[in-house]
Coordinates of C-alpha atoms and ligand atoms in Angstrom, one line a residue:
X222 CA 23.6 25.4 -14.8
X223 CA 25.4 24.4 -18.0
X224 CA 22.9 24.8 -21.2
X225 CA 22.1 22.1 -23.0
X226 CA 22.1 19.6 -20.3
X227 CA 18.6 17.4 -19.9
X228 CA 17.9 17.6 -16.2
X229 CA 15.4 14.8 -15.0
X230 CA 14.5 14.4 -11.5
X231 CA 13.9 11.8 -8.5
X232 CA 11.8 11.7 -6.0
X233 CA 11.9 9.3 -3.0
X234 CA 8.6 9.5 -0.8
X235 CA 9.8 7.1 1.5
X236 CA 9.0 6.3 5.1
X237 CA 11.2 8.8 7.0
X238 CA 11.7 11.5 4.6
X239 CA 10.8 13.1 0.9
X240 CA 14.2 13.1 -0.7
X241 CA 15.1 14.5 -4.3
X242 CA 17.9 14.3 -6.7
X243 CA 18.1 16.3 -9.8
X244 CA 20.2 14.3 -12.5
X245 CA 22.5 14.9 -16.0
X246 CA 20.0 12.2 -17.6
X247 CA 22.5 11.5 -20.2
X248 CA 25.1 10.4 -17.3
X249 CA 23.0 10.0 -14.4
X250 CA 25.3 12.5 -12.5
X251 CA 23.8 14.1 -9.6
X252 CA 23.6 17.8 -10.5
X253 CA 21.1 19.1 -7.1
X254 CA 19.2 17.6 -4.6
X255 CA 16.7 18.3 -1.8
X256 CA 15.2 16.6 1.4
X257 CA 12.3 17.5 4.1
X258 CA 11.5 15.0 6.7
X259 CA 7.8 13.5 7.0
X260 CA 5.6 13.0 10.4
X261 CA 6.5 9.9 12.6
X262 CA 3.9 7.3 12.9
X263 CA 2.2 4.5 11.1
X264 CA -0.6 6.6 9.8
X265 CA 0.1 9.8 8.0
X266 CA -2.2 12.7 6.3
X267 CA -1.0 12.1 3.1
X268 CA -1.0 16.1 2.8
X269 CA 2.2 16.0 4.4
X270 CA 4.1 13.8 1.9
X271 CA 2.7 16.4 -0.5
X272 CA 3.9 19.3 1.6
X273 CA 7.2 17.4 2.2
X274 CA 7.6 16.8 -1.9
X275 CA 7.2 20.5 -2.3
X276 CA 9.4 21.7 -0.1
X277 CA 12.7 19.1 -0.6
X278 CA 12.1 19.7 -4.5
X279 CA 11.8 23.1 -4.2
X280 CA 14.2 25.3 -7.1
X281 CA 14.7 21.6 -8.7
X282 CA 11.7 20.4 -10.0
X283 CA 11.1 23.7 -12.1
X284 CA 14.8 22.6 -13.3
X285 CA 13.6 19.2 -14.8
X286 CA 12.6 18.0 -17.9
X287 CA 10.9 14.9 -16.3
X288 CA 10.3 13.7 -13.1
X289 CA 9.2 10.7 -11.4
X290 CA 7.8 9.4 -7.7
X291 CA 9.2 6.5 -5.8
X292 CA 7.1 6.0 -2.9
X293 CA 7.3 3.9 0.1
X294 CA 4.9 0.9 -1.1
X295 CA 1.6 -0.5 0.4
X296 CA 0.3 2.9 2.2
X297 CA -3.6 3.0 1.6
X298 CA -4.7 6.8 0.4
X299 CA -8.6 6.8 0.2
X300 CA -10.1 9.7 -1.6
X301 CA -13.8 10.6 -1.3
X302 CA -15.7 12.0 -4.2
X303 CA -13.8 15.2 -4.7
X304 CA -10.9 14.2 -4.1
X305 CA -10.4 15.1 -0.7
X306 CA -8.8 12.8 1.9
X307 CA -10.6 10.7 3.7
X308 CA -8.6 9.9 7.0
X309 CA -4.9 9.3 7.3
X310 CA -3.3 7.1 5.1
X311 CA -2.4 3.4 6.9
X312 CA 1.4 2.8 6.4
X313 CA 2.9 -0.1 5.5
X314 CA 4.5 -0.5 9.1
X315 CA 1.2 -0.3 10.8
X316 CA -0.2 -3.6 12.3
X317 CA -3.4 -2.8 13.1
X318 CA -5.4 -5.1 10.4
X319 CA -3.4 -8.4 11.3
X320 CA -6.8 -9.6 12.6
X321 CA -8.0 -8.5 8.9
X322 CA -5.2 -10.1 7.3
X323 CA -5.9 -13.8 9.4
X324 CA -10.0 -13.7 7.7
X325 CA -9.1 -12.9 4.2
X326 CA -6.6 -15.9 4.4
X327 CA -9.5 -18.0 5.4
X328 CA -12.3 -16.4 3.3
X329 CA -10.2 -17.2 0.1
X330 CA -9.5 -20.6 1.1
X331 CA -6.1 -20.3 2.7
X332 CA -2.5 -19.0 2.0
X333 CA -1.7 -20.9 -0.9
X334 CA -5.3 -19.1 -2.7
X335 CA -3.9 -15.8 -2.1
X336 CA -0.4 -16.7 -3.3
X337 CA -1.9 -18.3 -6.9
X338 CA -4.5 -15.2 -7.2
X339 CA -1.6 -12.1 -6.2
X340 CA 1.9 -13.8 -5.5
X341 CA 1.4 -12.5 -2.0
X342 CA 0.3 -14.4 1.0
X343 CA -1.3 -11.8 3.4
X344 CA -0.1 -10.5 6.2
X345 CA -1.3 -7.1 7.9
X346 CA 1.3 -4.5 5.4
X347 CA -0.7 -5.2 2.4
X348 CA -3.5 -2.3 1.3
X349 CA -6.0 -4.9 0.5
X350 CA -5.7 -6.0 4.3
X351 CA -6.4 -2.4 5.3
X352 CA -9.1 -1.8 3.4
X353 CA -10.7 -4.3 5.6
X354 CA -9.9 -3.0 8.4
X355 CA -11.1 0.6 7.1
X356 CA -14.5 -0.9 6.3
X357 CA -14.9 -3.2 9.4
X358 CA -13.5 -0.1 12.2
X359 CA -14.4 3.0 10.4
X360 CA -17.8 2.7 8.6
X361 CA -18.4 6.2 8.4
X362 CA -15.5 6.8 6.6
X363 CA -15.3 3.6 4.4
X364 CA -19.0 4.9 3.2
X365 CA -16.9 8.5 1.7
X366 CA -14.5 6.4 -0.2
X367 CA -14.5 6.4 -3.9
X368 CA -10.8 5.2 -4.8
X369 CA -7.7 4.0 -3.0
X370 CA -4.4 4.8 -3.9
X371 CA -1.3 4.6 -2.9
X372 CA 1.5 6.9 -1.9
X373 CA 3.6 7.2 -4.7
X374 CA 0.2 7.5 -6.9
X375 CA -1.7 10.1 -4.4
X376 CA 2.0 12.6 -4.8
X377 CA 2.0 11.5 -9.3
X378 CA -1.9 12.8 -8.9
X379 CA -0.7 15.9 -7.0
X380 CA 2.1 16.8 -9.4
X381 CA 0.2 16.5 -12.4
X382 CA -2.7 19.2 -11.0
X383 CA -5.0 16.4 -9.4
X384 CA -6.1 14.8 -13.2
X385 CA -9.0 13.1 -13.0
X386 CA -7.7 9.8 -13.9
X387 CA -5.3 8.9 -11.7
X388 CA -2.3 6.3 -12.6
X389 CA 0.0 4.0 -10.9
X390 CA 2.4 1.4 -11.7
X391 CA 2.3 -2.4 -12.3
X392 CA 5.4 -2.4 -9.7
X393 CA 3.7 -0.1 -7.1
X394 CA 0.2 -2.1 -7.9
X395 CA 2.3 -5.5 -7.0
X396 CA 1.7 -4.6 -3.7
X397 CA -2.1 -3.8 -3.0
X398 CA -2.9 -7.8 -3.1
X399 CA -5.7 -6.7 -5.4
X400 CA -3.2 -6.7 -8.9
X401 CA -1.6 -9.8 -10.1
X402 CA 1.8 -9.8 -11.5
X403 CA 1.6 -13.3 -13.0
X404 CA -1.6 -12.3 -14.8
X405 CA -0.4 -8.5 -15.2
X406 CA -4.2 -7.4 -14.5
X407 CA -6.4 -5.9 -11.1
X408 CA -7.9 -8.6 -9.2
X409 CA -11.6 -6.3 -8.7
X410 CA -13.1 -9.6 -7.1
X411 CA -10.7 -9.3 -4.1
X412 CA -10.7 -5.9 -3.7
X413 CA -14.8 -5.7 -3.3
X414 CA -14.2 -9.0 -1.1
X415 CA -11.8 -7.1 1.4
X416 CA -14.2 -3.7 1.3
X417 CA -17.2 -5.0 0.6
X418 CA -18.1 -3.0 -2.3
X419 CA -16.2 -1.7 -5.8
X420 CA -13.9 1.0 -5.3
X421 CA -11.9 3.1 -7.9
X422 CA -8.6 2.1 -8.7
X423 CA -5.8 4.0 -10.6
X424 CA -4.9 3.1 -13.9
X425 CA -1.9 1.1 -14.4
X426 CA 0.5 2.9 -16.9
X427 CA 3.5 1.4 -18.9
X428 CA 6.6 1.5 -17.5
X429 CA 7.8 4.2 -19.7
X430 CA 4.8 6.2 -20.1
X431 CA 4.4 9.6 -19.9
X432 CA 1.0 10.1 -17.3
X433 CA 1.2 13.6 -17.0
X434 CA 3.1 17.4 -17.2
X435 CA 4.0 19.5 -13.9
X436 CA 3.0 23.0 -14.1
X437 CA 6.0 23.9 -15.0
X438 CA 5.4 21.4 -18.3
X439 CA 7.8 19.0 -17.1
X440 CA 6.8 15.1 -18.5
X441 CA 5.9 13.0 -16.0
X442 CA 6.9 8.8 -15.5
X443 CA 4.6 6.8 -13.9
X444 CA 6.6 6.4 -10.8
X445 CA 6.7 3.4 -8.8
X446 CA 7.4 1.5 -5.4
X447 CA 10.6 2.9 -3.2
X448 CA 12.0 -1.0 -3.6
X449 CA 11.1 -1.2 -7.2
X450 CA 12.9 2.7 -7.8
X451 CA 16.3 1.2 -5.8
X452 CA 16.1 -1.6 -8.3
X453 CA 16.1 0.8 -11.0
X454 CA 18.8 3.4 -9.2
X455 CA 21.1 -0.1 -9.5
X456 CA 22.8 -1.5 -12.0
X457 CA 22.4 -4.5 -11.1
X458 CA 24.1 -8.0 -12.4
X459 CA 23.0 -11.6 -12.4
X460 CA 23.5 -13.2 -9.3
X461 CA 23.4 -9.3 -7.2
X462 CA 20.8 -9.2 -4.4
X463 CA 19.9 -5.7 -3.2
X464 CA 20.0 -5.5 1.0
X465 CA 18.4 -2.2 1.8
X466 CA 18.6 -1.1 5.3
X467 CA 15.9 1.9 5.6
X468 CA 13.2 1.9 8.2
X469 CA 12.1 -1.1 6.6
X470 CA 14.4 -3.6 5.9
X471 CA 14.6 -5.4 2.1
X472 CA 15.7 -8.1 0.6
X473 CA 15.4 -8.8 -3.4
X474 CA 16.9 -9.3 -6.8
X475 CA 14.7 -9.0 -10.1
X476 CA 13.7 -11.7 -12.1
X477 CA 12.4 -12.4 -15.6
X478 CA 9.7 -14.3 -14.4
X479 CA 6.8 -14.4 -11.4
X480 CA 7.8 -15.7 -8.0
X481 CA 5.2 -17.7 -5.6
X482 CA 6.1 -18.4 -2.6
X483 CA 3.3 -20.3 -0.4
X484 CA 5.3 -19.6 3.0
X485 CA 4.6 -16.1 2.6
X486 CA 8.4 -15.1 3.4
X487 CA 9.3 -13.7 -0.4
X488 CA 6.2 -11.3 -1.9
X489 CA 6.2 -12.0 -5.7
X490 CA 6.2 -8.3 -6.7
X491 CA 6.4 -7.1 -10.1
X492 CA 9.3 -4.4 -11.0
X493 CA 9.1 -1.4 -12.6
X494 CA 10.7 -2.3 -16.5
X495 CA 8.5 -5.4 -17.0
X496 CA 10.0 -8.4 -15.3
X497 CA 9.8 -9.7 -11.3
X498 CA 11.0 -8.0 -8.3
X499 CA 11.0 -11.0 -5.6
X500 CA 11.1 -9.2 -2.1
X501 CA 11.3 -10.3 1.8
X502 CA 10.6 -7.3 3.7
X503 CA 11.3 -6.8 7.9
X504 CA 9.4 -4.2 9.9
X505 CA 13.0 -3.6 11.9
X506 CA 16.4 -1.9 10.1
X507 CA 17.7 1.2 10.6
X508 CA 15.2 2.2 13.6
X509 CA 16.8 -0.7 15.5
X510 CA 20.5 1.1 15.0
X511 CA 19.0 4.6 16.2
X512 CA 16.9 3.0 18.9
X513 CA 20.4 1.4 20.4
X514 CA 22.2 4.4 20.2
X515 CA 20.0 6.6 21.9
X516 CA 19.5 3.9 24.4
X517 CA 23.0 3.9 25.2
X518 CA 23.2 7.6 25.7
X519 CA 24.9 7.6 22.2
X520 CA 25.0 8.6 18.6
X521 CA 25.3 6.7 15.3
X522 CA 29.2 7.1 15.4
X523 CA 28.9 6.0 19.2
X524 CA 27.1 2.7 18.5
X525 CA 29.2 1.9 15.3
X526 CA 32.2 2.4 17.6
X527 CA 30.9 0.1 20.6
X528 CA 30.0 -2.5 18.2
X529 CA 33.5 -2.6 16.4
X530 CA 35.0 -3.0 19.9
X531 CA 33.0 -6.0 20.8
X532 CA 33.5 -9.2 19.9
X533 CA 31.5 -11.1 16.9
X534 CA 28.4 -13.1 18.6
X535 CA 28.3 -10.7 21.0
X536 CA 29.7 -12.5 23.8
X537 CA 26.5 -14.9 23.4
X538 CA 24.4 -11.5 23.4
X539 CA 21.3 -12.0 21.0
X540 CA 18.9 -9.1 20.0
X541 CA 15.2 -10.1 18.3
X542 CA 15.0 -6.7 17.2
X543 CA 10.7 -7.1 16.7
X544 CA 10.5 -3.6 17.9
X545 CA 7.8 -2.1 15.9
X546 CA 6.2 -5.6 15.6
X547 CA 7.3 -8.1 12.7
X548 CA 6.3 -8.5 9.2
X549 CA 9.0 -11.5 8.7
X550 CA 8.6 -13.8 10.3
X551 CA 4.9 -12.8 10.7
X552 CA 5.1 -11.5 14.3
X553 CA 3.1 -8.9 13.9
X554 CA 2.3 -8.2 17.8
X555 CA 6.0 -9.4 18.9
X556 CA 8.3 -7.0 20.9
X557 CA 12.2 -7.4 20.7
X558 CA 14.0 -9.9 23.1
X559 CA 17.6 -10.0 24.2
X560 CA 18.8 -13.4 25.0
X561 CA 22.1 -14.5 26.7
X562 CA 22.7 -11.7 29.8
X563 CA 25.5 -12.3 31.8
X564 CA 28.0 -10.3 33.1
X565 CA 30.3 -10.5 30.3
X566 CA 27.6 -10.0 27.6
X567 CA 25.8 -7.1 29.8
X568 CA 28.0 -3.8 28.5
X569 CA 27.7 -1.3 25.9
X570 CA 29.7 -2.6 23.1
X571 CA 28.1 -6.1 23.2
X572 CA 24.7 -4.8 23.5
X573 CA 25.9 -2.3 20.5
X574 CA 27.0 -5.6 18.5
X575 CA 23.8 -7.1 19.1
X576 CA 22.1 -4.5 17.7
X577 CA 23.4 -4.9 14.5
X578 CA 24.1 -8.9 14.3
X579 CA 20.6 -9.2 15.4
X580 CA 19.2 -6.8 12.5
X581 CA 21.9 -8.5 10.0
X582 CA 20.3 -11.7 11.1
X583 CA 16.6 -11.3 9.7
X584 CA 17.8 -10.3 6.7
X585 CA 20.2 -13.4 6.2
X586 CA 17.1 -15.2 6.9
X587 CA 15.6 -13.3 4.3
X588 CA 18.2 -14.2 1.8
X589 CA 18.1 -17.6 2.5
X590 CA 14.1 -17.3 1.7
X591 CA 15.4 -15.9 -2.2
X592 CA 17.7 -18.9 -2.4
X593 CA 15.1 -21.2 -1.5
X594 CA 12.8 -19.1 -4.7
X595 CA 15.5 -20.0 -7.1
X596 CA 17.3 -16.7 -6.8
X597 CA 21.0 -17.1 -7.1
X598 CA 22.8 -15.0 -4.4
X599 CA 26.3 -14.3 -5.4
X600 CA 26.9 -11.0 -3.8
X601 CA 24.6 -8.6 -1.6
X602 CA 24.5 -5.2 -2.9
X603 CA 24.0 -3.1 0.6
X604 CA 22.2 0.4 0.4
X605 CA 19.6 2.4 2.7
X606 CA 20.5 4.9 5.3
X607 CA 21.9 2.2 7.6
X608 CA 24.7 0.7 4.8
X609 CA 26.6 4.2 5.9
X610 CA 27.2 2.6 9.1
X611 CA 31.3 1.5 9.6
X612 CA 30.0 -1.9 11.9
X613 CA 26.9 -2.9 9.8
X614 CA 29.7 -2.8 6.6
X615 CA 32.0 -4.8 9.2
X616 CA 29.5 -7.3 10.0
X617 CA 27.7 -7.6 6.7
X618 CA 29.4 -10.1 5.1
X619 CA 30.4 -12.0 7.6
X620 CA 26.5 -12.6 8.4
X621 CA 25.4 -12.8 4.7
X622 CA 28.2 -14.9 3.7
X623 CA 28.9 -13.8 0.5
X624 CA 30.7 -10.5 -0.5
X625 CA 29.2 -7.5 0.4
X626 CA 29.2 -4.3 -2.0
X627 CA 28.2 -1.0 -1.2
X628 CA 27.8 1.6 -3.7
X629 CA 28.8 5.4 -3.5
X630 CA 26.7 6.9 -1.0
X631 CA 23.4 8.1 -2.4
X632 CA 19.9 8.2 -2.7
X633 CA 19.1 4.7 -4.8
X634 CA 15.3 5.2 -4.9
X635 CA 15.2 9.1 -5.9
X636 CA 18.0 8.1 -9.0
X637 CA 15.7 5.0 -9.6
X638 CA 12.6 7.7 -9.8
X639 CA 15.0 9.9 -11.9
X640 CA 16.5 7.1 -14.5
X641 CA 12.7 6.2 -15.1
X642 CA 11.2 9.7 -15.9
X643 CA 14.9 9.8 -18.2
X644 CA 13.5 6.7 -19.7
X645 CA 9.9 8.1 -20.5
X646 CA 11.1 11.2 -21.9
X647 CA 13.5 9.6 -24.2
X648 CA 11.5 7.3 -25.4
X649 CA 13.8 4.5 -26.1
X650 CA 13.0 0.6 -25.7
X651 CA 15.1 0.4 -22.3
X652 CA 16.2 3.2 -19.5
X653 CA 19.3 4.4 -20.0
X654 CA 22.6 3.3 -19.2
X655 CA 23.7 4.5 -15.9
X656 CA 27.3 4.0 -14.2
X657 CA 27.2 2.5 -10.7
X658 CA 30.1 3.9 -8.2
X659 CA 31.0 1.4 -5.7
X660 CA 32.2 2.9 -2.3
X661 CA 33.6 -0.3 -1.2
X662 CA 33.3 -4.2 -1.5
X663 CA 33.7 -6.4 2.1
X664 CA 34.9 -10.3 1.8
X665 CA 33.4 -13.0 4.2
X666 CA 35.8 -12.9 7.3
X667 CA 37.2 -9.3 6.9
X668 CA 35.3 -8.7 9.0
X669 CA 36.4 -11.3 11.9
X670 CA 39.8 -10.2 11.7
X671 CA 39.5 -7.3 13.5
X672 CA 37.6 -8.2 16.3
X673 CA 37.2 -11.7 16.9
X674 CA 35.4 -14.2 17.7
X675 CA 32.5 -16.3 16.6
X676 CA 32.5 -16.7 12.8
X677 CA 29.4 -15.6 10.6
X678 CA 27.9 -19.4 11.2
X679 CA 27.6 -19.1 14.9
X680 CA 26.3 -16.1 14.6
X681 CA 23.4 -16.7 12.8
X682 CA 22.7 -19.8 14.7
X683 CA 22.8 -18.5 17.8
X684 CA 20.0 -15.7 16.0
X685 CA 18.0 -18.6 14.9
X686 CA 18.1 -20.7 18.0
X687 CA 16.9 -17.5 20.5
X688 CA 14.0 -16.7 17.8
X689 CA 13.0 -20.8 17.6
X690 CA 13.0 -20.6 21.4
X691 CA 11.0 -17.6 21.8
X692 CA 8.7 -17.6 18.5
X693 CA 8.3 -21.7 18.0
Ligands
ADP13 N1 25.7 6.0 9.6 C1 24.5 5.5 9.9 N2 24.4 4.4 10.8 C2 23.2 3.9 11.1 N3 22.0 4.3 10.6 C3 22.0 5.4 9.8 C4 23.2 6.0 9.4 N4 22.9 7.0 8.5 C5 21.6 7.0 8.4 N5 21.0 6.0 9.1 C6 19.6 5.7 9.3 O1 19.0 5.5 8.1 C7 17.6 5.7 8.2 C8 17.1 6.4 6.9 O2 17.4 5.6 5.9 P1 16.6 5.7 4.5 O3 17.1 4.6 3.7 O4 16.6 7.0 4.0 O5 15.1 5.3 5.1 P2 13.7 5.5 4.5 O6 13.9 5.4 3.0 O7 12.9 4.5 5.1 O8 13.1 6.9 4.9 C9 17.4 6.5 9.5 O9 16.7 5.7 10.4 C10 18.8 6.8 9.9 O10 18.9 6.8 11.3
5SP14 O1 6.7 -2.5 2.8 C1 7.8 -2.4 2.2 C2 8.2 -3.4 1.2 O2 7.2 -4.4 0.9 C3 8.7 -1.3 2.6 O3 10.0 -1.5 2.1 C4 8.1 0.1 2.3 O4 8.2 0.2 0.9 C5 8.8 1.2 3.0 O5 10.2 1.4 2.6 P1 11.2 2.4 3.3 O6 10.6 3.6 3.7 O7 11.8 1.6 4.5 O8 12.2 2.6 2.2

């Protein structure tokens, strides 16, 4: 290691994985980093994400002078008394309190309440959904509980020797439907509404604050959301909206001021330096590639080379890819459908090409849905496991309609986490100024020229008149 260098790092708690990067934080150059993968499944002993955290950022977070969680957002941690774990935590992917989503809609008086109270209209990802679930299923259990948390603030907790305040962000807290962005506060009211009773909350720390030291005496930032850390991991211009294609996929752009959207399609998050962080989020991204691939006897480089050899649309081939439910549109008991078999549609490459028009498609959808906020959309910034993908890069903005730029591979939410502890230990008004390294930029209808057929138009409309058809 060369002296004098500050090291800060990363950490990405996201859905799949525990992913760390260990960064120059004068440059933002990547110096180490580390990865161990977490448990499938929509609910998960948040012990693992600890053991996971340990173990990718093992030999670099002894390294660092800082460090900082991004976490996968939503996830509902209960702790009992003494700190102990309640049951597993309920991810943001899992659908199970739909039902308790549909009541606290009509106990507040209707989407539009929720929406004016927490810039979120409910739908079953939201903690303050699960916490009714948790004390309307699980009585026993919701009787231990003494605070909820959420993942990003369960592994700060953890790092900083269990404390016994714990802290979270106002991006992160965005999330729970139980903190307001507009009114930058907790909503208490709700959350004893949803559970019945008070529960302990984490504190909300400044965006730059220090919450904490590792035992090795490195500062700790407050952390934040995954979505809010890739916001901070880009450098991002007016008129740039961030597609991220992880297990979840993400649409948003940040803001200077609150976003309410009554429809329910854009959650009006806060971000993690202040301002907004409007974001449409789909249950179905990357899993849908993988899925394909190994359903085609396949691997990633298989499926990305059957799609590139079929023609755009598919040969009328559409994919809903609902396949773990859907969050957007608010599907949350849908399945996937493929529309249009025939015998020219019914072979690998089109079904390959479907795949990824069909997750492209939501997510254009979701776009539109910023537009309709106000957000101006001049290019998509693409990133996520997925945006490594040769046919989603080829398809992309073609679908989007706009240019399409995808950075340097990397992990966006870990730098995010790292530029943020960078921030907190310098102590300056704003985090520093990091370069972005673009990999490659794609133009509308580069796209078309190498396969063709039917433009980025058709496309979508063939997307949006199989879903109409299917999900009036
Ligand atoms: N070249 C690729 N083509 C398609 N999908 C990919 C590619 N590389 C990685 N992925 C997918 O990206 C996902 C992981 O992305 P990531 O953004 O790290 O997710 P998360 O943050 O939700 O854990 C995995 O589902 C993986 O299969
Ligand atoms: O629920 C949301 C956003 O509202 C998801 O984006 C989660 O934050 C999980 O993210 P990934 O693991 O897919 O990065």
């Amino acid at each position: 290691m060369m002296t004098g260098m500050t090291l800060v790092a990363g950490i990405d708690s996201s859905t799949q994985a525990c992913k760390v990067v260990l960064v120059d934080a004068d440059s933002g150059a990547v110096v180490d980093t580390g990865r161990a993968d977490h448990p499938d499944g929509t609910e998960v002993g948040p012990e693992a994400w600890w053991d996971a955290l340990r173990a990718a950022g093992d030999g670099l977070l002894e390294r660092a002078d800082a460090v900082a969680v991004g976490g996968q957002q939503h996830g509902m941690v209960v702790l009992d008394a003494d700190g102990a774990v309640v049951r597993p935590a309920l991810l943001w992917n899992d659908t199970r309190s739909a039902g308790a989503a549909r009541e606290l809609t009509d106990e507040l008086g209707g989407a539009g309440a929720w929406a004016d109270a927490v810039g979120l209209v409910l739908v079953a990802s939201f903690t303050v959904t699960k916490l009714r679930w948790l004390a309307a299923h699980e009585p026993a259990n919701a009787a231990r509980a003494e605070q909820v948390m959420l993942p990003h603030d369960y592994l700060t907790w953890q790092l900083a020797g269990r404390p016994d305040e714990a802290t979270t962000d106002r991006g992160d807290a965005s999330g729970t439907g139980y903190w307001s962005a507009a009114n930058e506060s907790y909503r208490p009211d709700l959350l004893s509404m949803a559970f019945g009773r008070e529960l302990g909350v984490p504190r909300v720390a400044a965006p730059a604050e220090v919450v904490g030291r590792t035992p090795s005496g490195a500062a700790i930032a407050a952390g934040t959301g995954d979505n809010m850390g890739a916001a901070l991991g880009l450098t991002l211009e007016p008129g740039d909206v961030v597609v991220s294609l992880g297990t979840s996929g993400t649409v948003f752009a940040v803001s200077e001021s609150p976003v309410t959207d009554v429809t329910g399609t854009v959650a009006g998050f806060a971000d993690a330096t202040g301002r907004h962080l409007p974001l449409v989020a789909t249950l179905n991204a990357a899993r849908v590639l993988s899925a394909t691939a190994t359903m085609l006897g396949t691997d990633l480089a298989g499926l990305d080379r059957l799609a590139l050899e079929a023609p755009a649309g598919a040969n009328g081939l559409v994919l809903l890819p609902y396949l773990d439910g859907e969050r957007t549109p608010d599907l949350p008991g849908a399945t996937g459908s493929l529309v249009g078999l025939t015998r020219a549609s019914m072979t690998p490459q089109t079904m390959a090409r479907a795949a990824v028009e069909g997750m492209l498609c939501g997510l254009a959808d979701g776009v539109d849905a910023m537009r309709a906020q106000g957000v101006a959309v001049e290019r998509i910034v693409l990133v996520g496991g997925a945006a490594q993908s040769a046919a989603v890069r080829a398809v992309a903005a073609d679908v989007f309609g706009v240019p399409v730029v995808v950075p340097a591979a990397g992990e966006y939410v870990a730098r995010g986490a790292a530029r943020q502890a960078a921030w907190a230990l310098a102590a300056t008004s704003a985090p520093p100024e990091w370069e972005l390294a673009v990999d490659t930029t794609v133009h509308p209808g580069a796209g078309i020229e190498t396969v063709g057929g039917a433009d980025g138009t058709q496309v979508r409309a063939a997307y949006a008149e199989a879903r109409s058809r299917l999900h009036p």
